[in-house]
Short mmCIF file of C-alpha atoms in Angstrom, two decimals:
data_model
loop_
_atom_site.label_atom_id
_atom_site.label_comp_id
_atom_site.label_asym_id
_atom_site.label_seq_id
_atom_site.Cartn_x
_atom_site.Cartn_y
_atom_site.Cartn_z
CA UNK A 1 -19.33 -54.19 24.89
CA UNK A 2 -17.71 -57.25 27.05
CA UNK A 3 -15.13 -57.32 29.19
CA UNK A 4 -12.49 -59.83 30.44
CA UNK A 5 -12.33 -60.98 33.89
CA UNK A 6 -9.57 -63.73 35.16
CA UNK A 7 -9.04 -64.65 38.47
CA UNK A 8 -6.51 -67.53 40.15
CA UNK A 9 -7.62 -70.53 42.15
CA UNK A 10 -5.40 -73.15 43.86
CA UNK A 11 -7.65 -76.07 43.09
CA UNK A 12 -9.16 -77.33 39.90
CA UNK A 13 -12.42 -78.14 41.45
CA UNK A 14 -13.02 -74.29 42.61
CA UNK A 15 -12.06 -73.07 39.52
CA UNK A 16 -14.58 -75.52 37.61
CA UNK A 17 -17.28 -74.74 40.18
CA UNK A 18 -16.83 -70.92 39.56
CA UNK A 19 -16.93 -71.41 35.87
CA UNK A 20 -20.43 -73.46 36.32
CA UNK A 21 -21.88 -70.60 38.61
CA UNK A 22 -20.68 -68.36 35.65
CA UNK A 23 -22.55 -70.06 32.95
CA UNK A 24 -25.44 -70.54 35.13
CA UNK A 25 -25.97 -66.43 35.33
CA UNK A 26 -26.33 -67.42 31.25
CA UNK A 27 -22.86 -67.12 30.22
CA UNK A 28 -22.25 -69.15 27.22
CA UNK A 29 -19.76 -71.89 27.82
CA UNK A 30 -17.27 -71.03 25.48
CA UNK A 31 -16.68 -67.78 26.64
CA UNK A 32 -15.72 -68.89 30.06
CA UNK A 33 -12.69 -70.86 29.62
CA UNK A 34 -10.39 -73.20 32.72
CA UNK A 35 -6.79 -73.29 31.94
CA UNK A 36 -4.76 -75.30 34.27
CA UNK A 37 -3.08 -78.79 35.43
CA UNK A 38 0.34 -80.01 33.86
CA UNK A 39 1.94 -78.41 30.65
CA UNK A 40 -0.98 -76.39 30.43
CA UNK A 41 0.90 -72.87 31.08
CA UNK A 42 1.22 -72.23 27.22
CA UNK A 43 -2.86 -72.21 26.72
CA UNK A 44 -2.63 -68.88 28.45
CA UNK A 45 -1.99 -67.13 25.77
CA UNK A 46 -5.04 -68.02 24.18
CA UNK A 47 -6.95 -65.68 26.40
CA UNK A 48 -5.81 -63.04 24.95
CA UNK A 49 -4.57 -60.80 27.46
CA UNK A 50 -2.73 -58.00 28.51
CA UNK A 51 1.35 -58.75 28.25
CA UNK A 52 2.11 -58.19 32.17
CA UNK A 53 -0.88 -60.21 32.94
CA UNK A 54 -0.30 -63.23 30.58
CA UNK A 55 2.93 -63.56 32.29
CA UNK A 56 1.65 -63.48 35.45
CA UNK A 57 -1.21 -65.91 35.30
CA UNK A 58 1.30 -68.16 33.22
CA UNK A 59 3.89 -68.26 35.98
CA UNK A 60 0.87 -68.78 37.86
CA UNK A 61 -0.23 -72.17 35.81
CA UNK A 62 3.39 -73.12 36.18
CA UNK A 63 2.71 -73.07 40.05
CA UNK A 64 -0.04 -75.61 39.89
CA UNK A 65 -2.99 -72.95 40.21
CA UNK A 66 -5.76 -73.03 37.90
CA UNK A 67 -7.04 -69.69 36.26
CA UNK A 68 -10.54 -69.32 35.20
CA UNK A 69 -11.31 -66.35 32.54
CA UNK A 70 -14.60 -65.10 31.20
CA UNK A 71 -15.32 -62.25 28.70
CA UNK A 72 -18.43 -61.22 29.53
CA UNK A 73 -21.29 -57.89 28.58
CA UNK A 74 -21.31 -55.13 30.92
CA UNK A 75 -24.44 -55.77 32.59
CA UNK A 76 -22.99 -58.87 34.06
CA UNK A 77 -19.51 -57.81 34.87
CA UNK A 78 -20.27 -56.71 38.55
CA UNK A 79 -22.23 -60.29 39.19
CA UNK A 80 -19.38 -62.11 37.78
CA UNK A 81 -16.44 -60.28 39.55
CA UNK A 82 -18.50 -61.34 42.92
CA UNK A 83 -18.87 -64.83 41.92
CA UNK A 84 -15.03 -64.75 41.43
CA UNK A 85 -14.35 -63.19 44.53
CA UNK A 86 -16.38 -65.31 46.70
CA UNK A 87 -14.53 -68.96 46.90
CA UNK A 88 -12.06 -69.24 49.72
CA UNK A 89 -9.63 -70.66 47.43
CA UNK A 90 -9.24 -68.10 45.59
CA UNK A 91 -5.39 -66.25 44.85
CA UNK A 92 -5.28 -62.55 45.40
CA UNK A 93 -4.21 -61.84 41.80
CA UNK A 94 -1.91 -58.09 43.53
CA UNK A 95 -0.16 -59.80 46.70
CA UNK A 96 1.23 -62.47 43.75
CA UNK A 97 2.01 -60.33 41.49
CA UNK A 98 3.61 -58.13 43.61
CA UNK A 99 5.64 -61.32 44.63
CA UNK A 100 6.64 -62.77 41.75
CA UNK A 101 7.65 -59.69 40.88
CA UNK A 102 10.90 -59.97 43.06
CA UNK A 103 11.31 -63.40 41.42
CA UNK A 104 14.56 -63.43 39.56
CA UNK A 105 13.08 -65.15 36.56
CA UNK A 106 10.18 -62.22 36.03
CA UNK A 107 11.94 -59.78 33.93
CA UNK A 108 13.14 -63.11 31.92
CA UNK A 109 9.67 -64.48 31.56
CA UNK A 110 8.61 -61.02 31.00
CA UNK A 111 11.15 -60.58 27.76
CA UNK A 112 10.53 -63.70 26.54
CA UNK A 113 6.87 -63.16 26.37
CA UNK A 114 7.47 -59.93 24.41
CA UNK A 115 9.49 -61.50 21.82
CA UNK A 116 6.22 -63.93 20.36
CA UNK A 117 8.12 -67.27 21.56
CA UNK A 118 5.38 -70.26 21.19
CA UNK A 119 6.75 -71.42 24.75
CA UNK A 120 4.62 -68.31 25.95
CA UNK A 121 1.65 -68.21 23.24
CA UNK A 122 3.22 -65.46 21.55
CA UNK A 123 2.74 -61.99 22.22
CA UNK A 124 -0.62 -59.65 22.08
CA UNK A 125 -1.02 -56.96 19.77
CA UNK A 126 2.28 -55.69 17.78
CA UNK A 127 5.22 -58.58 17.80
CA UNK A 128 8.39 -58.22 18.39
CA UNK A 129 10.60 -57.13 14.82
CA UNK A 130 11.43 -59.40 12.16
CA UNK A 131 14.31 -59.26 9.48
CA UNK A 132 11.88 -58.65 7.02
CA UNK A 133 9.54 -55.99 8.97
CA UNK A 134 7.34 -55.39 11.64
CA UNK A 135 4.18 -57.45 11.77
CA UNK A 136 0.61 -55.90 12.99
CA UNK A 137 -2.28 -57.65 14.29
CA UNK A 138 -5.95 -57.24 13.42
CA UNK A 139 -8.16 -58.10 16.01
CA UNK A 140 -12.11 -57.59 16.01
CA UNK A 141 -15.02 -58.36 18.55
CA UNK A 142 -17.62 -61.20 17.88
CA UNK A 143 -21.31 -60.77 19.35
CA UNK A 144 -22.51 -63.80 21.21
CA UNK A 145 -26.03 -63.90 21.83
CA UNK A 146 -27.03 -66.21 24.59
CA UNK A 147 -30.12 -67.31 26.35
CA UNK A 148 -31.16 -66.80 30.40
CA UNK A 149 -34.04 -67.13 32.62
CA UNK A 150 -36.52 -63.58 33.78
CA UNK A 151 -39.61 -63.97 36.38
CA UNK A 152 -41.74 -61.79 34.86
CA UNK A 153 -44.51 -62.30 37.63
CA UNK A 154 -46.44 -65.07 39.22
CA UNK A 155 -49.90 -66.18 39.15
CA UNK A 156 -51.68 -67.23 42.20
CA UNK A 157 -54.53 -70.11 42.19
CA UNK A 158 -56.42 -69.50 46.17
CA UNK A 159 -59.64 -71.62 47.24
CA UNK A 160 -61.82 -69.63 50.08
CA UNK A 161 -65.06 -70.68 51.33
CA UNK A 162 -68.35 -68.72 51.11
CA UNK A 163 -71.73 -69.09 52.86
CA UNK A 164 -74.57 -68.59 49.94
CA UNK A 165 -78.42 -69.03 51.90
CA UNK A 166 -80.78 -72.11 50.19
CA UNK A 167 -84.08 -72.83 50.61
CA UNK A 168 -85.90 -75.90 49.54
CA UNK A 169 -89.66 -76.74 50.08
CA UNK A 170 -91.01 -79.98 51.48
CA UNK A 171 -94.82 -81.00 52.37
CA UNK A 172 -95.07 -82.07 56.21
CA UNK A 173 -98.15 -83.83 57.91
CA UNK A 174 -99.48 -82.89 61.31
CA UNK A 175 -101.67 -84.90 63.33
CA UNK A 176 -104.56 -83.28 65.54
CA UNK A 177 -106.65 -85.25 67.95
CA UNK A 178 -110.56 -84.20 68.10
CA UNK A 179 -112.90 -84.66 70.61
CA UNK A 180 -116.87 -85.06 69.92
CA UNK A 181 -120.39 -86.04 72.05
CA UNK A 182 -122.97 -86.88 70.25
CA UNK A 183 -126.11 -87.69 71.37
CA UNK A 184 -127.36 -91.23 71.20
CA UNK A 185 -131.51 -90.55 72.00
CA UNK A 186 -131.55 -92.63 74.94
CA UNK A 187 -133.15 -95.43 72.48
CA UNK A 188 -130.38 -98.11 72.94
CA UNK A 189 -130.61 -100.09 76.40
CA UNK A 190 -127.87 -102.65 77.75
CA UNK A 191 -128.17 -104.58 80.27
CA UNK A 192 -125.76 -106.81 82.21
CA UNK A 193 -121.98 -106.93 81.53
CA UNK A 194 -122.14 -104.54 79.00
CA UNK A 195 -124.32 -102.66 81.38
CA UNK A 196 -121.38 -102.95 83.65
CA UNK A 197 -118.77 -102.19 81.34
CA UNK A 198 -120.28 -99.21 80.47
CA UNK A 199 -119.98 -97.83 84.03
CA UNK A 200 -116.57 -98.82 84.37
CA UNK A 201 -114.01 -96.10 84.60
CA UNK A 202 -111.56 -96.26 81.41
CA UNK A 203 -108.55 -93.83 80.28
CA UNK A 204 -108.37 -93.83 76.20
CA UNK A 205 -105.01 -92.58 75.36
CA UNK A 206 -104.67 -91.18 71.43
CA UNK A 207 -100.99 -89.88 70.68
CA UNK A 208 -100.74 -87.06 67.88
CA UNK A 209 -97.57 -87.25 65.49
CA UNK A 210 -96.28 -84.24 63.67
CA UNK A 211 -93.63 -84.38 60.94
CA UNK A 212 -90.56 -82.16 60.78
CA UNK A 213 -87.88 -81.46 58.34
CA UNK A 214 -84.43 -82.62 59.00
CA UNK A 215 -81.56 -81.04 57.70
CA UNK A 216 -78.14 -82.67 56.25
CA UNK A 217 -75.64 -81.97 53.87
CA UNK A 218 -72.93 -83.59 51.74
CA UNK A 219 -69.98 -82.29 49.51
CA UNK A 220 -70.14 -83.10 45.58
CA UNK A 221 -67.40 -81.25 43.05
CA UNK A 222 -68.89 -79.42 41.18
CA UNK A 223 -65.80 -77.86 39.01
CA UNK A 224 -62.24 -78.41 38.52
CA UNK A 225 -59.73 -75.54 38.30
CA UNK A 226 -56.72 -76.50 36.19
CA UNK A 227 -53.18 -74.78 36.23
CA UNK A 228 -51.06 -74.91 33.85
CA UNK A 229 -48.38 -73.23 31.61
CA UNK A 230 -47.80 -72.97 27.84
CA UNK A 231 -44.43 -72.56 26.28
CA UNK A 232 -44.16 -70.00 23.39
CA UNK A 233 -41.09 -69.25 21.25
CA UNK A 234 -40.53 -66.10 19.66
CA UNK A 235 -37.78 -64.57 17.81
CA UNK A 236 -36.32 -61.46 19.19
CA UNK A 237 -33.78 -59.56 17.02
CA UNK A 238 -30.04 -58.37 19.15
CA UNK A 239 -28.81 -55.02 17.83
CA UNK A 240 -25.02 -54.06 19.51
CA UNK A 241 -21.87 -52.78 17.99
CA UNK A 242 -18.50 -54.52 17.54
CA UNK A 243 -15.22 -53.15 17.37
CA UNK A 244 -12.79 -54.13 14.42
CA UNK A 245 -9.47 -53.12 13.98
CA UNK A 246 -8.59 -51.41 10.33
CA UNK A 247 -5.78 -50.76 8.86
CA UNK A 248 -4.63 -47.85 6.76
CA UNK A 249 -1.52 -47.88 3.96
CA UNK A 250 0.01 -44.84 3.53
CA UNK A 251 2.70 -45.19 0.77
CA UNK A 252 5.28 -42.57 0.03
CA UNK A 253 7.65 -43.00 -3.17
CA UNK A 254 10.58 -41.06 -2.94
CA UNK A 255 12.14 -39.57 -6.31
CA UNK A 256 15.40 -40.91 -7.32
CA UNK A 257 17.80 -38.16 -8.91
#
C-alpha cells in the first residue's frame, strides 16, 4: 500500500534537490511531483489531498514556497519522511498551519475549497451539491513497479606470496693437483749448465680451480587473473493489492395510490 508524504520548502532549488534524493532511493519520477513558482497554487489540487491540507499547502504556494509531494510503498515511507526532514529550508508544515489559521482569509479559502471552485482544483472526494444531485467520486490505486539498486555481497581478488623449495642439478669440475717421483735409473748424465741448473733451487707453483654453482633468479608471469562482471536480466513477477472504490445502487420505487 503507498502513502502520501508532502512537505514545504522556501526555495525551489531545495525542493528539487529533495525530490532527486527521493527518486534516487528508486522512486519513480512521476510519483514525486514539485509544485511551486507563480500561478502555480491551483496545481495543488492535483495531489490529491486531504481538504484542510490542500488549503494549506495552497495558501502556502501563494506565499512563494514550493511543496514537494511523493506517494510512496510502505517500506520506504520512514527513509523518505527523513529525507524531507533533513534540508534546513524546510517549513514546519504545524507552526504554519497553526498560523494561517488565525489568517482572516482561512475559513474563506477553506469554503471555497469545499465548494469544487477550479480556482482551488476542486474538491476531494464528495463535491459540494448540485441542482440536479449530489455527485460521488470513484477513486482507485494504480501499482507502480519500479527498479533500485541491492549489494548482495562482494567478491574479493587478494595476491600473497608463497615460498615453494626447487632444486635443479648442474655438473661442476674440480681440479686436484698430484704429486709423483719416479725414478730415472741414474742412466742419464748432464753436465755443465744443465748440470748447474739442475742444482739450482726452484719453487713450481700449480694453482687448483674448483667450480661452484651460482644462484640467481628472475620474475616471468606466468598467469593472469581476470575480474570481471556479467550483467543478467531476468523477469521477476510483482504480486500486491489495490484498492478501488465501488459503488452500489440501491433503488426504491414508491407506490403511487
Amino acid at each position: 500500500m503507498s502513502r502520501t508524504i508532502t512537505a514545504i520548502y522556501r526555495t525551489a532549488d531545495v525542493a528539487n534537490l529533495v525530490k532527486r534524493e527521493i527518486e534516487e532511493l528508486g522512486v519513480a519520477s512521476h510519483h514525486v511531483e514539485v509544485v511551486g513558482g507563480a500561478d502555480s497554487a491551483d496545481d495543488i489540487g492535483h495531489l490529491n489531498l486531504p481538504h484542510e491540507e490542500a488549503v494549506t499547502y495552497r495558501d502556502a504556494v501563494r506565499q512563494g514556497h514550493y511543496v514537494v509531494s511523493a506517494e510512496v510503498d510502505e517500506d520506504r515511507t520512514d527513509s523518505v519522511a527523513e529525507i524531507m526532514r533533513n534540508p534546513e529550508q524546510g517549513v514546519d508544515i504545524d507552526a504554519y498551519e497553526e498560523d494561517y489559521r488565525t489568517r482572516d482569509t482561512y475559513n474563506d479559502d477553506l469554503d471555497a475549497y469545499g465548494t469544487g471552485s477550479p480556482a482551488y482544483g476542486g474538491s476531494m472526494g464528495r463535491t459540494g451539491g448540485t441542482e440536479d444531485g449530489d455527485t460521488v467520486e470513484l477513486a482507485e490505486e494504480r501499482l507502480s513497479v519500479g527498479k533500485r539498486d541491492v549489494d548482495r555481497g562482494t567478491t574479493h581478488v587478494r595476491t600473497y606470496v608463497q615460498e615453494v623449495p626447487v632444486e635443479e642439478r648442474i655438473r661442476l669440475r674440480d681440479e686436484h693437483v698430484s704429486v709423483e717421483r719416479r725414478a730415472t735409473g741414474g742412466e742419464r748424465v748432464v753436465t755443465g749448465a744443465e748440470a748447474d741448473t739442475l742444482f739450482a733451487e726452484r719453487d713450481i707453483a700449480v694453482t687448483e680451480h674448483d667450480e661452484e654453482a651460482v644462484v640467481s633468479k628472475e620474475a616471468v608471469v606466468t598467469e593472469e587473473v581476470v575480474v570481471s562482471k556479467e550483467v543478467e536480466e531476468r523477469e521477476e513477477v510483482v504480486t500486491d493489492t489495490v484498492r478501488k472504490t465501488e459503488v452500489d445502487i440501491d433503488k426504491s420505487d414508491v407506490d403511487k395510490t
